[in-house]
Short mmCIF file of C-alpha atoms in Angstrom, two decimals:
data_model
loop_
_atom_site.label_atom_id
_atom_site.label_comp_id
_atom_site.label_asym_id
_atom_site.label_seq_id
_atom_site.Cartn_x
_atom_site.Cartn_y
_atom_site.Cartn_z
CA UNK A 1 0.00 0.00 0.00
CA UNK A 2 1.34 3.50 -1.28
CA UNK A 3 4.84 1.63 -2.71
CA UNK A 4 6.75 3.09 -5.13
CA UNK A 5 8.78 1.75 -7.16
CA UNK A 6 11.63 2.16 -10.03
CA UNK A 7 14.33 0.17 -12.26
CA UNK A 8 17.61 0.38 -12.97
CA UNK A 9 20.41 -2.13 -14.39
CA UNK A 10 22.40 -3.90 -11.53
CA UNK A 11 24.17 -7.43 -11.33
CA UNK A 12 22.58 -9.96 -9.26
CA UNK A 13 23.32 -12.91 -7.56
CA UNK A 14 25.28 -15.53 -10.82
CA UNK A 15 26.44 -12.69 -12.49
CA UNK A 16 23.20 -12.56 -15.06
CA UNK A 17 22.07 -8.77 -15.73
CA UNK A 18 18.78 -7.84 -14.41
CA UNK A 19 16.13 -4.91 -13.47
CA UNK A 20 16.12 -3.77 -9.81
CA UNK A 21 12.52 -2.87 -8.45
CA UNK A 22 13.23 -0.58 -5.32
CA UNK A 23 9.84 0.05 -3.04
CA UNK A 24 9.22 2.72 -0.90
CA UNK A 25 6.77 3.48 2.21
CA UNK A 26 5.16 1.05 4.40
CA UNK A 27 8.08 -1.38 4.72
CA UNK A 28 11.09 0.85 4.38
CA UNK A 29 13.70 0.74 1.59
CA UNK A 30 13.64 -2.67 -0.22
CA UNK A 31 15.20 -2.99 -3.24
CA UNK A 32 14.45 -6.38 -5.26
CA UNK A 33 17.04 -7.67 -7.71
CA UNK A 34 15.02 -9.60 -11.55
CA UNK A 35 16.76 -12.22 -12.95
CA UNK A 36 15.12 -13.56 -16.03
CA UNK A 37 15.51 -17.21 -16.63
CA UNK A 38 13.42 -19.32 -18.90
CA UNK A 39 10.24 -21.12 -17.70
CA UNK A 40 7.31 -20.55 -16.31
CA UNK A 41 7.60 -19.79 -12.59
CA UNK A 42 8.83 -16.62 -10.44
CA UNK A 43 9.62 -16.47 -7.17
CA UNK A 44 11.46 -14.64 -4.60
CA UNK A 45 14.72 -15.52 -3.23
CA UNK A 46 17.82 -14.21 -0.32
CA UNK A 47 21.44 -13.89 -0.44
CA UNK A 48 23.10 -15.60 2.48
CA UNK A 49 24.81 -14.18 4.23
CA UNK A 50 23.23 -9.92 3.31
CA UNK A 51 19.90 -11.32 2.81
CA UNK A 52 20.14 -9.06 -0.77
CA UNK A 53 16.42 -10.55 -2.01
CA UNK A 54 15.91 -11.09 -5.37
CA UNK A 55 13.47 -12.39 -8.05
CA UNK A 56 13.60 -14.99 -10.63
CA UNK A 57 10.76 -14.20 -13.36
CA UNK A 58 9.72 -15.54 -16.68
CA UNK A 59 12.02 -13.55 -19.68
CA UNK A 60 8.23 -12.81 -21.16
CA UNK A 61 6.75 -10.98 -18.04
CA UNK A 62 6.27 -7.43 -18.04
CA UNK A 63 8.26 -5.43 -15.21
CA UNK A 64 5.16 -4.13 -13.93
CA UNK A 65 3.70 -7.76 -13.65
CA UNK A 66 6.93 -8.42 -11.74
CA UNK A 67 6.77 -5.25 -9.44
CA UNK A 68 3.33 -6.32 -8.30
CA UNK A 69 4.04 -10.05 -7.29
CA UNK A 70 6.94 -8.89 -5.27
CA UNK A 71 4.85 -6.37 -3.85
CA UNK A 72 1.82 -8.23 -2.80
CA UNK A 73 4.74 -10.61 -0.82
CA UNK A 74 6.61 -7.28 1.23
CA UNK A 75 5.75 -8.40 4.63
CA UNK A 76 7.01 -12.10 4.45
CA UNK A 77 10.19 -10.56 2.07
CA UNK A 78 10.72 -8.35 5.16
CA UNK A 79 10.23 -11.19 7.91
CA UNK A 80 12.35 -14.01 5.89
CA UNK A 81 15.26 -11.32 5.87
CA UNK A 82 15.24 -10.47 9.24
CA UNK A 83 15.50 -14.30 10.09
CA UNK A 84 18.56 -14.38 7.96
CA UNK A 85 20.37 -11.19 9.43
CA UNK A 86 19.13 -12.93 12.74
CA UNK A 87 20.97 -16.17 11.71
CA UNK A 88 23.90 -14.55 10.34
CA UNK A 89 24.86 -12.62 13.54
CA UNK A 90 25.39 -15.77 15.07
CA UNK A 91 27.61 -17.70 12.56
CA UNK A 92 29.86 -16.51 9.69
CA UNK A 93 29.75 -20.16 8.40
CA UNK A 94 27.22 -20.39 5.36
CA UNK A 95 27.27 -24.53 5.28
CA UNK A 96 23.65 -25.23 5.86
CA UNK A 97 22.55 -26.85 9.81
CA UNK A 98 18.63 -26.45 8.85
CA UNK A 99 18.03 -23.75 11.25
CA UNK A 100 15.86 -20.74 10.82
CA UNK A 101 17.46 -17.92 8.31
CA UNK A 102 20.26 -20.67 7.09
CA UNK A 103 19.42 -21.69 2.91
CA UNK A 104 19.48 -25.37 1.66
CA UNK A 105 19.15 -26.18 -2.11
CA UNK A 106 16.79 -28.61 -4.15
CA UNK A 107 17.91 -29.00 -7.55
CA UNK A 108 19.17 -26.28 -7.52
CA UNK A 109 16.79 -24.00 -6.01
CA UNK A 110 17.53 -22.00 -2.82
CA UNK A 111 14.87 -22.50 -0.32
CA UNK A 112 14.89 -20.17 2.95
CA UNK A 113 14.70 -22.79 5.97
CA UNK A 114 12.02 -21.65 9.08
CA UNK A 115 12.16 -23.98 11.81
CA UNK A 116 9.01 -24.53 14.34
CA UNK A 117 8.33 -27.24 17.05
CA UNK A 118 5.70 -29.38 16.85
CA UNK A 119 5.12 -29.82 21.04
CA UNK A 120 6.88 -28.88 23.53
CA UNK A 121 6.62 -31.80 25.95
CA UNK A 122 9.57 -34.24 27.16
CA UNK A 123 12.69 -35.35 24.39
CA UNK A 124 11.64 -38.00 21.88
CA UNK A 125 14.18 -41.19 22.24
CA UNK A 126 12.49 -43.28 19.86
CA UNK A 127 14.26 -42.67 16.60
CA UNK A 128 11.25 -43.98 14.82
CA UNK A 129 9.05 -41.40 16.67
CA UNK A 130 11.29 -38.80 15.52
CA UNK A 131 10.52 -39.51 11.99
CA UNK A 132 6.96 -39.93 12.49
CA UNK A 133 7.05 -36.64 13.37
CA UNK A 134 8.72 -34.56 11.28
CA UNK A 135 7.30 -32.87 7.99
CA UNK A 136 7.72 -29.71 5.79
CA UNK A 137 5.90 -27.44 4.13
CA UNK A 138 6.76 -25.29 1.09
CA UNK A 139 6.41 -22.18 0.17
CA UNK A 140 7.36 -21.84 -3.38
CA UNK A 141 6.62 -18.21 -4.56
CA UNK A 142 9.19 -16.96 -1.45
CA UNK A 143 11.17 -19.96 -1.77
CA UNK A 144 10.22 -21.02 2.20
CA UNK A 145 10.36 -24.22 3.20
CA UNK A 146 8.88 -24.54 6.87
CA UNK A 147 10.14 -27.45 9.29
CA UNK A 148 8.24 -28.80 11.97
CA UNK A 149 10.29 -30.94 14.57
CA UNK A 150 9.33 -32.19 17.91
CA UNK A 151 12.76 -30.57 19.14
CA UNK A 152 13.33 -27.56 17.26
CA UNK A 153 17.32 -27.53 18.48
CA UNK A 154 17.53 -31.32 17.26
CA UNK A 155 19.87 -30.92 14.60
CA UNK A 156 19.06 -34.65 13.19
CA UNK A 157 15.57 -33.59 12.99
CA UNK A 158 15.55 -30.67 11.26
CA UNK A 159 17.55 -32.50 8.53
CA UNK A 160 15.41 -35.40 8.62
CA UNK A 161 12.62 -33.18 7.54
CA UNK A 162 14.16 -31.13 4.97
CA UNK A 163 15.71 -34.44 3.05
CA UNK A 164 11.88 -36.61 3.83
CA UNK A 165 10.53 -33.58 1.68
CA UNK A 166 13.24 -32.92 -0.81
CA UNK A 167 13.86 -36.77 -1.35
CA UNK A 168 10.43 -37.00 -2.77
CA UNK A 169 10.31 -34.04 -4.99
CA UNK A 170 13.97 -35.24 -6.27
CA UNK A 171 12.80 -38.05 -7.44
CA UNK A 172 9.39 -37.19 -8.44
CA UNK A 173 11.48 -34.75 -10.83
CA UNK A 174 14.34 -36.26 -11.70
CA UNK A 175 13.38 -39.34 -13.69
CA UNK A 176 11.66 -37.43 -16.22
CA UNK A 177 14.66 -35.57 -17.05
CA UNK A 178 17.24 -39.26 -16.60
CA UNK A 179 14.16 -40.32 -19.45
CA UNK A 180 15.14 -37.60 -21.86
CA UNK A 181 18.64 -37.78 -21.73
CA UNK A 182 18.53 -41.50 -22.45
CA UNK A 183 16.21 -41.30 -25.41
CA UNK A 184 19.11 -38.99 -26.49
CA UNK A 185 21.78 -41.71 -25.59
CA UNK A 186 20.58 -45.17 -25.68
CA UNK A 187 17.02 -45.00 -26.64
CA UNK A 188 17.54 -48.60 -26.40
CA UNK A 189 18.38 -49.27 -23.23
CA UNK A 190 15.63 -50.28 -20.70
CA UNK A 191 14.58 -47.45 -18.26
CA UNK A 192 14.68 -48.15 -14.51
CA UNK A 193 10.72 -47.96 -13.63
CA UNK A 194 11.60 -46.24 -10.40
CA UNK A 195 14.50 -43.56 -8.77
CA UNK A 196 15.39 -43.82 -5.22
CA UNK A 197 17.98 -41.28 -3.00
CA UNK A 198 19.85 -42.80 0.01
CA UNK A 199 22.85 -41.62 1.61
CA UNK A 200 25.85 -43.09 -0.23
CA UNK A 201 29.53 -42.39 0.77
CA UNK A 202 31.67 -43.88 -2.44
CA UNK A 203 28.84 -43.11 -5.31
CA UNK A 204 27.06 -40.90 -6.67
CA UNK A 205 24.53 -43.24 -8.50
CA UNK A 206 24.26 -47.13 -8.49
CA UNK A 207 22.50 -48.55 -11.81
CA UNK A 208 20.51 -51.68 -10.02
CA UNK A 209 19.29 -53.46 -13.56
CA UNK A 210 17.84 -56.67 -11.41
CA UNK A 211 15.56 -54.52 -9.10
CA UNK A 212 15.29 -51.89 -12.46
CA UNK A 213 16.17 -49.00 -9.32
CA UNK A 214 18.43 -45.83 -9.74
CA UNK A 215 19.87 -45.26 -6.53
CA UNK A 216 21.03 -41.45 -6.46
CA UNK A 217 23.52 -40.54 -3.25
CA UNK A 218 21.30 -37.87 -1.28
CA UNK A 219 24.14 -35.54 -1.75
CA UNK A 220 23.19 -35.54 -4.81
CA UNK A 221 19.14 -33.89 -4.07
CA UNK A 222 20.56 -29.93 -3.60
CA UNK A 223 22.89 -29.91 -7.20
CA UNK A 224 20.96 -28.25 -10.33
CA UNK A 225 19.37 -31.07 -12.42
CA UNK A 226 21.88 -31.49 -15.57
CA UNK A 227 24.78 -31.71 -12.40
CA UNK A 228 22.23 -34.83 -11.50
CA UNK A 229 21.61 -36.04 -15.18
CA UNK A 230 25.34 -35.99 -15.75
CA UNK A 231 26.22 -37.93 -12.61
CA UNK A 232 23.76 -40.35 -13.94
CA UNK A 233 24.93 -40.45 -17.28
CA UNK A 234 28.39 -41.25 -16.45
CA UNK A 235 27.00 -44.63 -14.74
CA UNK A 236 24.83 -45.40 -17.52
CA UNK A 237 27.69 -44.95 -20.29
CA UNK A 238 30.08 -47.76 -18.04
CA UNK A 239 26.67 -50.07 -18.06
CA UNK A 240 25.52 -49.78 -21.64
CA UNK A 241 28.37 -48.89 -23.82
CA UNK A 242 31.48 -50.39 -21.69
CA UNK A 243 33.78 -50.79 -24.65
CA UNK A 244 33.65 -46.74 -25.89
CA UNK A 245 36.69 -45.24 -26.34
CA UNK A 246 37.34 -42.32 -25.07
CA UNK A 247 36.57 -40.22 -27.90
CA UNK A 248 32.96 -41.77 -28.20
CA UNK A 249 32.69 -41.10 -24.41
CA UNK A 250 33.38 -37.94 -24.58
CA UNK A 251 30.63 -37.77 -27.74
CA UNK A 252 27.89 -39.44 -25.40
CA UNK A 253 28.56 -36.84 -22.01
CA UNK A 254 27.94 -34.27 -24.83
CA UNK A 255 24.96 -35.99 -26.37
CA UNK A 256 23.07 -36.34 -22.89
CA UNK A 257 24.21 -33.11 -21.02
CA UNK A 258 25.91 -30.74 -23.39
CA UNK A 259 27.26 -28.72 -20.52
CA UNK A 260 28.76 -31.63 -18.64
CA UNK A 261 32.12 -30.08 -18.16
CA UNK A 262 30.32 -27.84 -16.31
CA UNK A 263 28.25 -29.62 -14.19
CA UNK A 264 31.52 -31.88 -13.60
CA UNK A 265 33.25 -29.14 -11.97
CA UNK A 266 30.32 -28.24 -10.04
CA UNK A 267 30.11 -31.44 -8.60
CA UNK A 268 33.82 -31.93 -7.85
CA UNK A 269 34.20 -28.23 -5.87
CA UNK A 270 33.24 -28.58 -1.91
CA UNK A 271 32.59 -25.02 -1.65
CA UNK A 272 30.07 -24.58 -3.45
CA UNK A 273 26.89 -23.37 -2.66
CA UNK A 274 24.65 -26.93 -3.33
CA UNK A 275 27.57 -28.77 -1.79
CA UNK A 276 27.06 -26.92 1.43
CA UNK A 277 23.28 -28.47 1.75
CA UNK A 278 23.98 -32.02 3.74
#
């Protein structure tokens, strides 16, 4: 109510050029960084550790169509990034421990983590119990994902929760994109009829042809989704064509994920921002 607003070029977060929306008025100075990526959906987003919010939007959408979703979502912008500047008084360190204000990725996508107990009553010692009750809910046009724990300072908890939610949309996701990179591949090949994420320490995928399972390493559920596919991809390549040289190798990584260098080095450097989810 009674926001203004106005644009100017600025570099947000990945380097990408973009609009910045700054508002006015009822909720102080906020100025909102627009990234344009292709795809449908927009949705706001924070900077760990300065909290700098920005939006990803559709290339298509009018600025003014973008200066009004951010603006209907103010309040909870301002909220989220005073949990964060709360958080980030306590620790310099930006590896993700689920707590309220810290960011975790899923595929990719950072999602703000809010942390809540469930009761109050006496500690929980049944491990099973513990998983019984955790859950999440998300938030996806302020990328929010809210925890609820029966011990809200239970580390274990808190990550059970986030990686109970974000195991299912991995692999609710991920198969459909593993099924277009093999019709690219080895359009022979069977497909696996299911996708499954476990914690794996030597691995990141196991092809199980008996059981016809994909077992992804749950380290794997915060990297973008061609980092994924190419992990994937290397596996498949050993099963189905195991006498390629290293030429045709080469040829298949680029038939299946044509930025695989890339997502290679993303997946081999502990400092970056998806490795930091675990």
């Amino acid at each position: 109510m009674g926001e203004e607003q106005t644009t100017a070029n600025q570099e947000p977060p990945a380097g990408h050029q973009a609009e910045l929306i700054e508002f006015h008025g009822e909720f102080s100075d906020i100025k909102v960084l627009v990234r344009r990526e292709p795809g449908p959906d927009m949705y706001l987003a924070l900077v760990p550790p300065t909290a700098l919010p920005y939006v990803v939007a559709p290339i298509e959408t009018p600025i003014n169509d973008v200066a009004f979703f951010i603006q209907q979502r103010l309040e909870i912008l301002r909220e989220l990034r005073e949990d964060m500047l709360k958080h980030f008084k306590k620790t310099s360190s930006l590896k993700c421990r689920f707590e309220t204000g810290d960011v975790a990725h899923l595929l990719g996508r950072p999602l703000m983590i809010r942390v809540s107990a469930v009761s109050k009553g006496k500690a929980v010692k049944k491990a099973v119990r513990v998983r019984a009750n955790v859950k999440a809910n998300l938030h996806p046009d302020v990328s929010l994902l809210s925890l609820e724990v029966m011990q809200a300072g239970n580390y274990e908890q808190r990550r059970a929760a986030f990686f109970s939610f974000a195991g299912q949309v991995f692999s609710q996701n991920i198969y459909h994109l593993m099924e277009q990179c093999m019709q690219r591949v080895f359009p022979e090949a069977p497909l696996p009829s299911k996708v499954n994420s476990r914690p794996m320490r030597d691995n990141w995928v196991l092809i199980d042809e008996s059981r016809s399972v994909v077992w992804f390493s749950e380290n794997l559920i915060p990297f973008p989704p061609n980092a994924v596919v190419y992990a994937y991809l290397v596996e498949a390549i050993k099963l189905y064509a195991p006498n390629a040289t290293e030429e045709e190798r080469l040829a298949l990584l680029a038939t299946g994920v044509p930025n695989w260098q890339d997502m290679k080095a993303l997946l081999g450097d502990p400092n970056c921002p998806y490795a930091l989810t675990s």
